[in-house]
């Protein structure tokens, strides 16, 4: 009886603590719940799209290069949009972030619907010769419009937060998009096995749900009305140097990690289907494994700040990328490729979270810093998908992963040069 009573009290105590934590979380974050849900649906859409599109292009008689162009030029459009947002920052800041995000999501819904109609028309024998070109153009437009969503969302949710509070909000954001990115690829792999139009139909529906969710988030102030607390300019020289080193090392690592992600998201689908004989759904599961690893790591990164400025963990994440590339080059069994996907996911997730924190922390212009973050990862993805497609067409479908291994290794050498730099100059605030 005594033990039973003690267990009952322990359960009640845990329940009270959990209730208090949930109440505290709801009090702090309920105004942003719609935004986090909108991020989930947008990432769900992207997960389906990136898995399904390589197979759709191949069914339209496209080459490996065409697959790389369709995905890669989508990220080119994204980079162009991000640069335009940076150059037009003073104009954008006069518009409320919520309205900008809503406009971007609504426009992406129209573009996604157009992609569905294009593939449906090609399936019925209309404009089949030009369908791939149309999809590439739509992909570029979609990428351009995405620049009105992701950087603005992070600027919206991070404004006025520093330290642990910033880390918590970035953690919730990262869990939201990575959860959508985990479920989406698996769904996309199964849908594209059925036909080419179904995944694009669901894509359009997901972006529409994202618009609805964002509409329920609380409208923030205009950026020009927000006065943020800048980090102390009188920090010790050693602290400034450490911040500078990790920010620039993280920028290099983010670039190289997304070269690997570009290969995994585009060229691995072709290796699975046409060289190894695995199904589309098997590729979807591989991407899901990678996305689950990303979700777990980003959740952990958001729960603690003990990893901040720890060099050994930062370098170990990149070693996992190297191991992933080696597994793909030497793997035969399906589980080996699932393991490779998991290792790449773990490494990329930690480097993504690292740069997001190091890049935004202490900055007044959060949307601008997020734009730089997205430009870097987009360039990496662009290089991985387009160069990977070219190497696969010109040589064989294993060469892209030798390229990925070399890029990560070169990035590590560049980071060593940054680490041994003696001083941080004005460029440390770019």
mmCIF file with all atom_site columns, C-alpha atoms in Angstrom, residues 24-34 36 157 161 165 168-169 172:
data_model
loop_
_atom_site.group_PDB
_atom_site.id
_atom_site.type_symbol
_atom_site.label_atom_id
_atom_site.label_alt_id
_atom_site.label_comp_id
_atom_site.label_asym_id
_atom_site.label_entity_id
_atom_site.label_seq_id
_atom_site.pdbx_PDB_ins_code
_atom_site.Cartn_x
_atom_site.Cartn_y
_atom_site.Cartn_z
_atom_site.occupancy
_atom_site.B_iso_or_equiv
_atom_site.pdbx_formal_charge
_atom_site.auth_seq_id
_atom_site.auth_comp_id
_atom_site.auth_asym_id
_atom_site.auth_atom_id
_atom_site.pdbx_PDB_model_num
ATOM 1  C CA . UNK A 1 24  ? 3.842  27.796 -19.735 1.00 0.00 ? 24  UNK A CA 1
ATOM 2  C CA . UNK A 1 25  ? 4.488  26.722 -23.314 1.00 0.00 ? 25  UNK A CA 1
ATOM 3  C CA . UNK A 1 26  ? 0.927  27.603 -24.376 1.00 0.00 ? 26  UNK A CA 1
ATOM 4  C CA . UNK A 1 27  ? 1.174  31.004 -22.706 1.00 0.00 ? 27  UNK A CA 1
ATOM 5  C CA . UNK A 1 28  ? 4.412  31.797 -24.517 1.00 0.00 ? 28  UNK A CA 1
ATOM 6  C CA . UNK A 1 29  ? 3.706  30.256 -27.931 1.00 0.00 ? 29  UNK A CA 1
ATOM 7  C CA . UNK A 1 30  ? -0.067 30.089 -28.573 1.00 0.00 ? 30  UNK A CA 1
ATOM 8  C CA . UNK A 1 31  ? 0.007  33.223 -30.745 1.00 0.00 ? 31  UNK A CA 1
ATOM 9  C CA . UNK A 1 32  ? 2.571  31.516 -32.990 1.00 0.00 ? 32  UNK A CA 1
ATOM 10 C CA . UNK A 1 33  ? 0.860  28.121 -33.222 1.00 0.00 ? 33  UNK A CA 1
ATOM 11 C CA . UNK A 1 34  ? -0.680 28.876 -36.618 1.00 0.00 ? 34  UNK A CA 1
ATOM 12 C CA . UNK A 1 36  ? 4.347  26.593 -36.748 1.00 0.00 ? 36  UNK A CA 1
ATOM 13 C CA . UNK A 1 157 ? 9.237  34.269 -34.805 1.00 0.00 ? 157 UNK A CA 1
ATOM 14 C CA . UNK A 1 161 ? 14.479 36.783 -28.580 1.00 0.00 ? 161 UNK A CA 1
ATOM 15 C CA . UNK A 1 165 ? 14.563 31.923 -25.683 1.00 0.00 ? 165 UNK A CA 1
ATOM 16 C CA . UNK A 1 168 ? 13.717 27.456 -27.991 1.00 0.00 ? 168 UNK A CA 1
ATOM 17 C CA . UNK A 1 169 ? 11.833 29.250 -30.760 1.00 0.00 ? 169 UNK A CA 1
ATOM 18 C CA . UNK A 1 172 ? 10.144 24.616 -32.348 1.00 0.00 ? 172 UNK A CA 1
#
